[in-house]
Short mmCIF file of C-alpha atoms and ligand atoms in Angstrom, two decimals:
data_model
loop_
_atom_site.label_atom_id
_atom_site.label_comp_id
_atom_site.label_asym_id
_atom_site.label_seq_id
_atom_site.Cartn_x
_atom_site.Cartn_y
_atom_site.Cartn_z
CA UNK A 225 118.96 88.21 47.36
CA UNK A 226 118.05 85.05 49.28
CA UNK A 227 118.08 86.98 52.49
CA UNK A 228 115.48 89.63 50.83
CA UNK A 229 112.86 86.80 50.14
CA UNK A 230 113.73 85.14 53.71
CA UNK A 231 112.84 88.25 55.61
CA UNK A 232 109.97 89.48 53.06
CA UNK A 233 108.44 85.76 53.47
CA UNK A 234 108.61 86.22 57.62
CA UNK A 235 107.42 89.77 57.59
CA UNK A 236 103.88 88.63 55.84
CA UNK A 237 103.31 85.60 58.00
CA UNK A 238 103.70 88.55 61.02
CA UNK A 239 101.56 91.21 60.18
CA UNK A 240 101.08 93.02 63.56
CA UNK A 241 99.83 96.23 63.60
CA UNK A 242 97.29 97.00 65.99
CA UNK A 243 95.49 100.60 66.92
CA UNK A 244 97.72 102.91 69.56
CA UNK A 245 100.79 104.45 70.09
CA UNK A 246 102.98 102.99 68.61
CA UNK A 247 101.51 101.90 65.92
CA UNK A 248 104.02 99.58 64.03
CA UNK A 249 103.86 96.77 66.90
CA UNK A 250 105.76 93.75 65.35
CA UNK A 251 109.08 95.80 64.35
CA UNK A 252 111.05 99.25 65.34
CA UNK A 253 110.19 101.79 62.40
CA UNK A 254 110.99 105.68 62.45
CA UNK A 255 110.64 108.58 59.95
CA UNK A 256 107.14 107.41 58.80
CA UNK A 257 106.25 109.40 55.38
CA UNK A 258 102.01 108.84 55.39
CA UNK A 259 100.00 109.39 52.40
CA UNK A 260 96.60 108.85 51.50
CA UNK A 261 96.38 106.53 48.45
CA UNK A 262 92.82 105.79 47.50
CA UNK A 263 90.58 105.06 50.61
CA UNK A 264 93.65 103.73 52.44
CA UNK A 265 96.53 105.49 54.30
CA UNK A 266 99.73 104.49 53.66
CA UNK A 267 103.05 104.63 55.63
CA UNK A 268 106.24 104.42 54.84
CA UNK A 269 108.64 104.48 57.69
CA UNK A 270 112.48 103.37 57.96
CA UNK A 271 113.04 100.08 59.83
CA UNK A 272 115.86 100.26 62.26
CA UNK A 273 117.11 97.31 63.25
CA UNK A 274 119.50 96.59 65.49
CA UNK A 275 123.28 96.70 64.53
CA UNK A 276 125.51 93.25 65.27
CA UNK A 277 129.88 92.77 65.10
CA UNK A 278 128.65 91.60 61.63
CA UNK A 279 126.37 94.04 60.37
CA UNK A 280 126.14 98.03 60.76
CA UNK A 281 127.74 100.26 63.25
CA UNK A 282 126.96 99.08 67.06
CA UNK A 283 125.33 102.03 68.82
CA UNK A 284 124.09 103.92 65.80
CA UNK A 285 121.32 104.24 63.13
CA UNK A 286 121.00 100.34 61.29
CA UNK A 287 118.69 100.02 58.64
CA UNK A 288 118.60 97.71 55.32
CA UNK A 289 115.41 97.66 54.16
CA UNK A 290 111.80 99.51 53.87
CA UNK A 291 108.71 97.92 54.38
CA UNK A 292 104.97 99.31 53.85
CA UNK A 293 101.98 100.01 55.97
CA UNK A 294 98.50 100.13 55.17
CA UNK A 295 95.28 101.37 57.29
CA UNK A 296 91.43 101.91 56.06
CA UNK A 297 90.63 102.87 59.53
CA UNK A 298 94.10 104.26 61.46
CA UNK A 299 93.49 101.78 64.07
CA UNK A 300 94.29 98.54 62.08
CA UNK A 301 97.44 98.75 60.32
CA UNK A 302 98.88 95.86 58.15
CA UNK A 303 102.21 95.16 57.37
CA UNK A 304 102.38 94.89 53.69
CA UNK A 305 105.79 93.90 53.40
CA UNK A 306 109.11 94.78 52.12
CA UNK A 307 109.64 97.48 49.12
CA UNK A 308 113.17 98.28 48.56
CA UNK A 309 115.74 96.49 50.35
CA UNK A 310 119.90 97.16 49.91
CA UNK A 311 120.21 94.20 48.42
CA UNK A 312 117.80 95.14 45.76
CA UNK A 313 119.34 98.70 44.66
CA UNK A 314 121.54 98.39 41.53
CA UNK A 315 123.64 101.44 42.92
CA UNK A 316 123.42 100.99 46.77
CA UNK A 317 125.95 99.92 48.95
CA UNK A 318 124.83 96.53 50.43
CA UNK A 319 126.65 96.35 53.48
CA UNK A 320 125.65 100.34 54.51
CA UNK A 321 123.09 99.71 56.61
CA UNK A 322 121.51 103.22 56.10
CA UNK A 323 118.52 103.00 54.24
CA UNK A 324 116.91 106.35 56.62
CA UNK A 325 114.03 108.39 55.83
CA UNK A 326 112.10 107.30 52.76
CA UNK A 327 108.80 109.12 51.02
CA UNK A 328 106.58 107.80 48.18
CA UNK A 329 103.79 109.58 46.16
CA UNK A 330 101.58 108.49 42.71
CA UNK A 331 101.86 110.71 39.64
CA UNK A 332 100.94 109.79 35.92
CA UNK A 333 99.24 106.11 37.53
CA UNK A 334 102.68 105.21 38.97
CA UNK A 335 103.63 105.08 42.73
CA UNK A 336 107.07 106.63 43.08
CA UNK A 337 109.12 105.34 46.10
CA UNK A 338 112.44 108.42 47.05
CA UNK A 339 114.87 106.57 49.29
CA UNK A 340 118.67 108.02 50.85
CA UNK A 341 121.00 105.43 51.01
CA UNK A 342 124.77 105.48 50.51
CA UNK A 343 125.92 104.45 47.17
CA UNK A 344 128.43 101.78 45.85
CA UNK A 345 130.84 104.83 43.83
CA UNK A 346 131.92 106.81 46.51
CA UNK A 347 133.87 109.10 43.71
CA UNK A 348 131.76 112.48 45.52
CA UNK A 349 132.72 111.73 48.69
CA UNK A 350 131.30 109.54 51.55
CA UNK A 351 127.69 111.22 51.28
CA UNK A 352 124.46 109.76 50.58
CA UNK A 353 122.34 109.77 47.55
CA UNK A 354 119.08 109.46 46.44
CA UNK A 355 117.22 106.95 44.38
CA UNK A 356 113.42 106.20 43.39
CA UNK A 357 112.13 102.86 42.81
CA UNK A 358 109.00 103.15 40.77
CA UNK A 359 105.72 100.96 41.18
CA UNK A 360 101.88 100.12 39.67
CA UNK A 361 100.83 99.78 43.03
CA UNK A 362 101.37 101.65 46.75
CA UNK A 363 102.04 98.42 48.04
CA UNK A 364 104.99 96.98 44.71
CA UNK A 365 106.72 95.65 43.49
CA UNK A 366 108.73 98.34 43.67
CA UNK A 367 111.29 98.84 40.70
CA UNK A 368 114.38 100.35 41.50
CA UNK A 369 116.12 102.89 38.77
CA UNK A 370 119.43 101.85 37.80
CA UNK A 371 121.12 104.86 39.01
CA UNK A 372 120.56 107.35 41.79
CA UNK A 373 118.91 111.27 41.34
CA UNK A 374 121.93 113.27 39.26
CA UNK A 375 122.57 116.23 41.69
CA UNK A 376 121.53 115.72 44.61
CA UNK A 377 123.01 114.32 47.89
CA UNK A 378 122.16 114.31 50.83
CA UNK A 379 119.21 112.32 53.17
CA UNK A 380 115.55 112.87 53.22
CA UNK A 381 113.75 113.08 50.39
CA UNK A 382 110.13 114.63 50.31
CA UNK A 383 108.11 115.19 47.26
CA UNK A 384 105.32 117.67 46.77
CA UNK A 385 102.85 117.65 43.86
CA UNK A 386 101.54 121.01 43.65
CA UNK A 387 97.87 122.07 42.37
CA UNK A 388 99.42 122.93 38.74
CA UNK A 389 100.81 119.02 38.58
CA UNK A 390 104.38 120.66 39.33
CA UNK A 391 106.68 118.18 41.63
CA UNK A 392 109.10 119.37 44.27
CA UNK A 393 111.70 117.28 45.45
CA UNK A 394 112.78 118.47 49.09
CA UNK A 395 115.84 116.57 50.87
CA UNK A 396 118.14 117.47 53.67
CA UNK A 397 122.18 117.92 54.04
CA UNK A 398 122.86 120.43 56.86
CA UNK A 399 120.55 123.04 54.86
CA UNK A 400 117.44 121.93 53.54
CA UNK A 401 117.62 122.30 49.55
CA UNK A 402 114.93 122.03 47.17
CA UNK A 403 114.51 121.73 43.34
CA UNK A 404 111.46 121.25 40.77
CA UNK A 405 111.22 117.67 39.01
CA UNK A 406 110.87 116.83 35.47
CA UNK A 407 107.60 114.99 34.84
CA UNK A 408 109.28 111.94 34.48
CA UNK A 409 109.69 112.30 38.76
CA UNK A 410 113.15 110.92 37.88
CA UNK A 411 114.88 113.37 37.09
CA UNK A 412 115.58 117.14 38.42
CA UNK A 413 113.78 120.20 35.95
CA UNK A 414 115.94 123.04 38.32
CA UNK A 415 118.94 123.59 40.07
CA UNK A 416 119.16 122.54 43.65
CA UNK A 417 118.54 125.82 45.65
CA UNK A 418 118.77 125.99 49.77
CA UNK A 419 116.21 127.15 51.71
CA UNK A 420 116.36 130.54 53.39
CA UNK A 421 115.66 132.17 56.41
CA UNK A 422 115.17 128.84 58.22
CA UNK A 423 117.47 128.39 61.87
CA UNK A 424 121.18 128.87 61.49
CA UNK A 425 121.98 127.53 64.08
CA UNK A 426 121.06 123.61 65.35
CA UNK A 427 120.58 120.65 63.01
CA UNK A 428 117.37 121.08 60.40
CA UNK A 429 116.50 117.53 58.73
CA UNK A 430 113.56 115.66 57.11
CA UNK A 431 111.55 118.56 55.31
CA UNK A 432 107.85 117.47 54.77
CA UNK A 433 106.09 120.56 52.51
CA UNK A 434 102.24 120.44 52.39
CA UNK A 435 99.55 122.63 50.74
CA UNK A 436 96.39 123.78 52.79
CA UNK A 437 94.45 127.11 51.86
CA UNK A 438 97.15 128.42 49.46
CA UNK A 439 99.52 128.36 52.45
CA UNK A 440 102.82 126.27 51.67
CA UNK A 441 103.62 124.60 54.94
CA UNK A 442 107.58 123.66 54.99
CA UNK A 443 108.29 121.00 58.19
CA UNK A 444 111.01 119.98 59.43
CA UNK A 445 112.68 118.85 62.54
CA UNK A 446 115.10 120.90 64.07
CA UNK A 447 117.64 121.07 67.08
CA UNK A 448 116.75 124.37 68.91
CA UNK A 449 118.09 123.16 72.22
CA UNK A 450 118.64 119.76 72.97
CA UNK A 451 117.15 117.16 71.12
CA UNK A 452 114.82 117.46 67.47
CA UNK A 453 111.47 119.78 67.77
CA UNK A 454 108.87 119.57 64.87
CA UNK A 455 108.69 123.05 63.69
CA UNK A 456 107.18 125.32 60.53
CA UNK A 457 107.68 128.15 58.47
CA UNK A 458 105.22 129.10 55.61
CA UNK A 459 105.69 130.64 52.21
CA UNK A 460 102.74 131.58 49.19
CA UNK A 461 105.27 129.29 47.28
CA UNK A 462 106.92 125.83 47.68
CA UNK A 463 110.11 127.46 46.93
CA UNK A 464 109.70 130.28 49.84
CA UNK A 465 110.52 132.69 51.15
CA UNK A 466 109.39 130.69 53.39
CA UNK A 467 108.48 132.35 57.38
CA UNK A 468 109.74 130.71 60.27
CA UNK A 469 106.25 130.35 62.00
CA UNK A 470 106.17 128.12 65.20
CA UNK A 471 106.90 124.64 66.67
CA UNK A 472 104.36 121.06 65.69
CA UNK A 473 105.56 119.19 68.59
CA UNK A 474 108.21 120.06 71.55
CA UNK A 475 111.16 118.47 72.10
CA UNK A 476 111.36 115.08 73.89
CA UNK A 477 114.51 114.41 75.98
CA UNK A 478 114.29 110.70 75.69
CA UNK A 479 114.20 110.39 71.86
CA UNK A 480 116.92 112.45 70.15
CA UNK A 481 115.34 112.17 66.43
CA UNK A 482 112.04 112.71 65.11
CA UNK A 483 110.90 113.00 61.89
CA UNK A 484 107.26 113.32 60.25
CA UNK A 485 104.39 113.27 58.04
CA UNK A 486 100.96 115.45 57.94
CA UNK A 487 98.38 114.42 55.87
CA UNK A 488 94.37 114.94 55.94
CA UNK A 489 92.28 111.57 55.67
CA UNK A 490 88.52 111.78 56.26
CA UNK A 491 88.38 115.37 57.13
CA UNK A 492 90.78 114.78 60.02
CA UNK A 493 94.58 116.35 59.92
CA UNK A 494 97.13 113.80 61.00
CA UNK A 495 100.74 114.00 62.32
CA UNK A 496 102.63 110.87 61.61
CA UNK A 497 106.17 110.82 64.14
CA UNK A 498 108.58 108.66 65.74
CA UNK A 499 109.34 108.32 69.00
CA UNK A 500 111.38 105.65 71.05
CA UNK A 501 108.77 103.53 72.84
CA UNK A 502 109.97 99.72 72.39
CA UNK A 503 113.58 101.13 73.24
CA UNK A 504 113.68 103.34 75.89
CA UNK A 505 117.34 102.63 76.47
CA UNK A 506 118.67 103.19 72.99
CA UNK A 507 116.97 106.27 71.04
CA UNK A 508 118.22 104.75 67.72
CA UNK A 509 115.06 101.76 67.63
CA UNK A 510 112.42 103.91 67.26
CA UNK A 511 108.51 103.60 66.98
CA UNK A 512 105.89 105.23 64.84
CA UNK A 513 102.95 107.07 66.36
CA UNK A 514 100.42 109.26 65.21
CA UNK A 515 98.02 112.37 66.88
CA UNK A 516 95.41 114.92 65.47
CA UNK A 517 96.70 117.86 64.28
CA UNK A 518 94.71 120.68 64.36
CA UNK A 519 94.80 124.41 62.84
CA UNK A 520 94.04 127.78 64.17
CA UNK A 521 91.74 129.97 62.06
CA UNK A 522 94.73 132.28 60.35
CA UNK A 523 96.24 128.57 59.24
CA UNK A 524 98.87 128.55 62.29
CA UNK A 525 99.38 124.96 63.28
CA UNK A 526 98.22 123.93 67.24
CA UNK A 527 100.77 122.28 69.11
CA UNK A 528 100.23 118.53 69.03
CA UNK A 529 100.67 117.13 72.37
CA UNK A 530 101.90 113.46 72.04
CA UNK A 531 99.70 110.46 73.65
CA UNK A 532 99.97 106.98 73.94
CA UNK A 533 96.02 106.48 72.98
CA UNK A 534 96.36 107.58 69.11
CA UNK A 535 94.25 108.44 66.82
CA UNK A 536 90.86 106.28 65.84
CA UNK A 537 88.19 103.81 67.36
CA UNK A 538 88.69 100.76 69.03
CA UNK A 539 86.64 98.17 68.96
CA UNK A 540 84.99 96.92 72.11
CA UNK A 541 85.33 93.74 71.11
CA UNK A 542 89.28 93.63 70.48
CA UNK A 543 91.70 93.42 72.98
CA UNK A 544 91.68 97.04 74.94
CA UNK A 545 95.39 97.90 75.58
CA UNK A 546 94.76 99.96 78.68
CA UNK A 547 98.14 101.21 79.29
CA UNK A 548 97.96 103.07 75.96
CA UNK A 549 95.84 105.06 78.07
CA UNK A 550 94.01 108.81 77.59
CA UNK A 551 95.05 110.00 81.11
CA UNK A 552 95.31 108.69 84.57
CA UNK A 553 95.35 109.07 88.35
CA UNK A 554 98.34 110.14 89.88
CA UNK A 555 99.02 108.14 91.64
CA UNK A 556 98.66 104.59 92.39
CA UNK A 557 99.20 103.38 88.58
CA UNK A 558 102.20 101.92 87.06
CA UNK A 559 102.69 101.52 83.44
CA UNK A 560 105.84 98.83 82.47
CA UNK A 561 106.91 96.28 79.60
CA UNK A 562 104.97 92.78 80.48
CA UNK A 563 108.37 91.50 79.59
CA UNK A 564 111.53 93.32 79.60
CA UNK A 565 113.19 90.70 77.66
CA UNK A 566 110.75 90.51 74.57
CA UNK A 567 109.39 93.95 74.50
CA UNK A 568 107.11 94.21 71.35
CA UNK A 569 104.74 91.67 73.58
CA UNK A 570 103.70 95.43 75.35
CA UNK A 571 103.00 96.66 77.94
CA UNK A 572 100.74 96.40 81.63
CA UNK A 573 99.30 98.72 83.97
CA UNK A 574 99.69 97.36 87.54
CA UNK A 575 97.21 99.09 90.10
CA UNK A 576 98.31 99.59 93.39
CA UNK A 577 96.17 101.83 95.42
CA UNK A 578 92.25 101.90 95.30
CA UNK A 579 90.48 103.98 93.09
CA UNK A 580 93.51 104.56 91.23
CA UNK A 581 91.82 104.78 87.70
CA UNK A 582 93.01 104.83 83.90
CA UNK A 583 90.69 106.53 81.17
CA UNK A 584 90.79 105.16 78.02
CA UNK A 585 88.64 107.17 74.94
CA UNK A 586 86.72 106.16 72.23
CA UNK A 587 85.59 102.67 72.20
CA UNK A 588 83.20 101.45 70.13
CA UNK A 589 80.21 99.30 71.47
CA UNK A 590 78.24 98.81 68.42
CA UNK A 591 74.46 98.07 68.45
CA UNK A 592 74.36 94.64 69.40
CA UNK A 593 74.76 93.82 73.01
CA UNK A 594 77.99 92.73 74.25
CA UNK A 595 77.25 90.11 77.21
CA UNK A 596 80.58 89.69 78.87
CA UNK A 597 83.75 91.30 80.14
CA UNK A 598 87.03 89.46 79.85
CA UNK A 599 90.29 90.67 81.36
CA UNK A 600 94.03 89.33 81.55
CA UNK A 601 95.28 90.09 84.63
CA UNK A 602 97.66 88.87 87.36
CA UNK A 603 97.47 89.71 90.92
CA UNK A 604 99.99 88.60 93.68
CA UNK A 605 97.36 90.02 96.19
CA UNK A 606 93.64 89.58 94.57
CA UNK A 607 91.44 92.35 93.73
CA UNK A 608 88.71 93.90 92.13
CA UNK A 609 88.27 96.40 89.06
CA UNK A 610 85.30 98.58 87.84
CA UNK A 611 85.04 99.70 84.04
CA UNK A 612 82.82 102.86 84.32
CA UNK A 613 81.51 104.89 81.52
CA UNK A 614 82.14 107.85 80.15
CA UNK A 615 83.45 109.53 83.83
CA UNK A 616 85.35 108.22 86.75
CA UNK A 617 81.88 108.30 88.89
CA UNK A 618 80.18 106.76 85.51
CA UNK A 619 77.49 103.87 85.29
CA UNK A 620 79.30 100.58 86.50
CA UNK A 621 78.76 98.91 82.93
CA UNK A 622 80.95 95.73 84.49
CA UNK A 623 83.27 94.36 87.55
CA UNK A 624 85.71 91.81 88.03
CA UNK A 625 87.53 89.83 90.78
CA UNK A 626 90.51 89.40 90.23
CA UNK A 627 91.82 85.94 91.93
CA UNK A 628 95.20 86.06 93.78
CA UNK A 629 97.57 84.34 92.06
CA UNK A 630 101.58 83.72 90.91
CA UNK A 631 100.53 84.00 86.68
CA UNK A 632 98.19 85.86 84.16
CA UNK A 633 95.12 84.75 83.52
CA UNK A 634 91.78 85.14 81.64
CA UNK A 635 88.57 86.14 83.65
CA UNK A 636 85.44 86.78 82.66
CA UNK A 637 82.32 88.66 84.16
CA UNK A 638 79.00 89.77 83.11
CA UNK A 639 78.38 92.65 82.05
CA UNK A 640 75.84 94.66 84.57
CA UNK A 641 74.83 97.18 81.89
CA UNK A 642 75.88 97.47 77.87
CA UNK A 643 75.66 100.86 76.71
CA UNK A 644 75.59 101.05 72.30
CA UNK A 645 77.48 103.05 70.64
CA UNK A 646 81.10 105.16 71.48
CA UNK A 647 82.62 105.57 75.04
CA UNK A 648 85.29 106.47 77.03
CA UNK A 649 85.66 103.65 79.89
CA UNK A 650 87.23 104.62 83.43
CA UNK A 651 88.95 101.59 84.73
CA UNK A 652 89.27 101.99 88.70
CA UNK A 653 90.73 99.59 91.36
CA UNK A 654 88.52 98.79 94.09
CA UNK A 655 90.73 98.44 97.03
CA UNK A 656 94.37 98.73 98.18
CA UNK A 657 95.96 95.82 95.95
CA UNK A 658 98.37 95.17 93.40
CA UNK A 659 96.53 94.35 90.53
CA UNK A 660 98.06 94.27 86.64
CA UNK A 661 96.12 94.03 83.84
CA UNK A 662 97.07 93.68 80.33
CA UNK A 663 94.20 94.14 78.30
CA UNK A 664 90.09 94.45 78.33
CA UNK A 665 87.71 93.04 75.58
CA UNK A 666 83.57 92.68 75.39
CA UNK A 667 82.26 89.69 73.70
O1 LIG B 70 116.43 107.64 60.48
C1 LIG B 70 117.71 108.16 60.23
C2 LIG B 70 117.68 109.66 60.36
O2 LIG B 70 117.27 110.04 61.65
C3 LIG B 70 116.69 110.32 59.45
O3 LIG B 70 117.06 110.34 58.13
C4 LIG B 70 116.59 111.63 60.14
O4 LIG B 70 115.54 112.43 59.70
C5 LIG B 70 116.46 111.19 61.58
O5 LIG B 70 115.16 110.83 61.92
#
């Protein structure tokens, strides 16, 4: 219990969550399960950590605890802390390490947390189970229930609230299974049924079932060839026969898990994901991002295309993280960690070839004049960058030299020309040096 408070105590005094891909900037988290709560978005992700001798299983999946994310905005995220941990489940194992993909949702003025975790009575077998932890508020405290779900095993959990007030609890073990909940959300009203018609063949995991336009969507990632694609198949009811209809998002070869949310905020469809961006050596310390989603007119989901630039505005005057960039020239542009050894400090674009550019979209000037450009940059050679607007031959809104020198810096310029409102800035290198910058901000 001690170690709970320690790490829930250090987790508040380091809430940071900034806009981008990934999101979650001051931890690895994966399987993020999103929901809108109120004006707020909420995400609930698992938190891999890495395993030691002492703890886990070196070289796979580590995780002993959940924290929660909050966002009025998308593009500034806190980190609200810890909900469930394995040393706070009456039933859990506490030495398991395998707290994976979590989901939460509010029914009856309660917030109802559905976690997999491997339990302490191993009388069924080595499997996982299921438990809720049940709260007043999407951020806890989170209660635990003294006993896991009776009948079910397996990982995953998803929950569904239908338009009648009827909940669905989805989960995954090989198949994915499905069963109506009593109202208590504690408890299963139906007999675990699996699935059908969904890919025999290749792993199916982490169901995610939404509603939009009486179509039932039923998510879930699935090994068609190599590694885990997002794909769908849809149904008139959450308990099918469900369709299989297309792929969300395409395989990546570098991450061999994802795992997902979709959820509509503002008007605006969202997919929540994971990918492997703080660890691209070791596909089991994974990151949460998120894109637009976006739907045909017969309700068929458009492929979502995964970016480093998000979802949301940024703020002119915050620091502008470049190499999360919209697109870029081919060549002549470098993105790399700014320290291999520590890398949640991010990333830099290094410049080497003039005119290479990087776009970045949707910044937000405001209304009130923003007077100078700062930039933190290092350059072994000296240079000289442009920020244009709104197209690589845009208005020059700013420049700066960049001095030559062995360390980063701060510089500052005027700005030659503020323009209000939203952009997209073009950031171009003036002439052949090696210039790397890691981030812009107006004050
Ligand atoms: O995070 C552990 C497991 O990896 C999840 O439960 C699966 O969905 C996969 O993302």
């Amino acid at each position: 219990m001690k170690k709970f408070i320690l790490i829930s105590a250090v987790c508040f005094l380091t809430s940071l969550c900034i806009a981008q891909n990934p999101i979650i900037r001051n931890q690895y988290s994966a399987d993020p399960s999103a929901r809108v709560f109120g004006d707020s978005v909420y995400v609930y992700p698992s938190h891999d950590i890495l395993a030691t001798k002492e703890h886990g299983r070196i070289g796979w999946f580590c995780m002993e605890d959940y924290h929660v994310f909050s966002s009025a905005n998308l593009t500034d995220w806190n980190d609200d802390g810890i909900v469930v941990s394995q040393y706070n489940v009456p039933w859990a194992d506490s030495t398991a390490y395998s707290m994976w993909a979590p989901d939460c949702i509010f029914k009856n003025g309660k917030y109802y947390f559905y976690f997999p975790t491997k339990p302490k009575d191993t009388s069924n077998g080595n499997g996982f189970a299921i438990g809720v932890a049940v709260s007043d508020k999407p951020s806890g405290n989170f209660v635990p229930q003294p006993q896991p779900i009776k009948n079910v095993h397996g990982i995953d959990p998803n929950v569904f609230i239908d338009r009648d007030g009827q909940a669905y609890l989805y989960w995954a073990e090989g198949n994915i299974y499905a069963a109506k909940l009593k109202d208590n959300m504690l408890e299963l009203a139906s007999e675990p049924v699996v699935l059908k018609a969904l890919p025999d063949k290749g792993l199916k995991e982490g169901p995610y079932m939404f509603e939009r336009n009486g179509i039932y969507y039923l998510t879930y990632p699935h090994v068609a060839d190599k590694t885990e694609q997002l794909e769908y198949a849809v149904s008139n009811n959450p308990l099918g026969p469900f369709k299989v209809t297309g792929v969300i998002m395409d395989e990546s070869p570098d991450c061999w898990t994802n795992h997902h949310s979709i959820i509509q905020f503002k008007n605006q469809w969202y997919l929540f994901y994971h990918h492997d961006d703080y660890s691209p050596d070791f596909d089991k310390a994974r990151s949460v991002r998120i894109d637009s989603l976006f739907f045909n007119s017969d309700g068929t989901i458009k492929k979502v295309i995964p970016t480093f630039r998000g979802v949301g505005l940024t703020n002119a005057s915050k620091k502008i993280q470049i190499d999360r960039y919209t697109a870029k020239s081919n060549n002549g542009v470098s993105i790399n960690f700014i320290d291999t050894a520590n890398k949640f400090l991010g990333w830099k674009t290094t410049f080497t070839k003039a005119n290479a550019w990087v776009q970045y979209s949707s910044i937000d000037f405001g209304m009130k004049p923003l007077k100078i450009l700062a930039v933190r940059a290092f350059s072994a050679t000296g240079g000289a960058i442009q920020i244009r607007a709104d197209d690589i031959n845009g208005t020059v809104i700013a420049e700066a030299k960049i001095p030559k020198g062995d360390d980063w810096k701060e510089i500052k310029a005027t700005v030659k020309k503020y323009e209000s409102g939203i952009h997209n800035l073009f950031i171009v290198v003036k002439n052949n040096s090696n210039v790397a910058i890691d981030w812009i901000s107006f004050k």
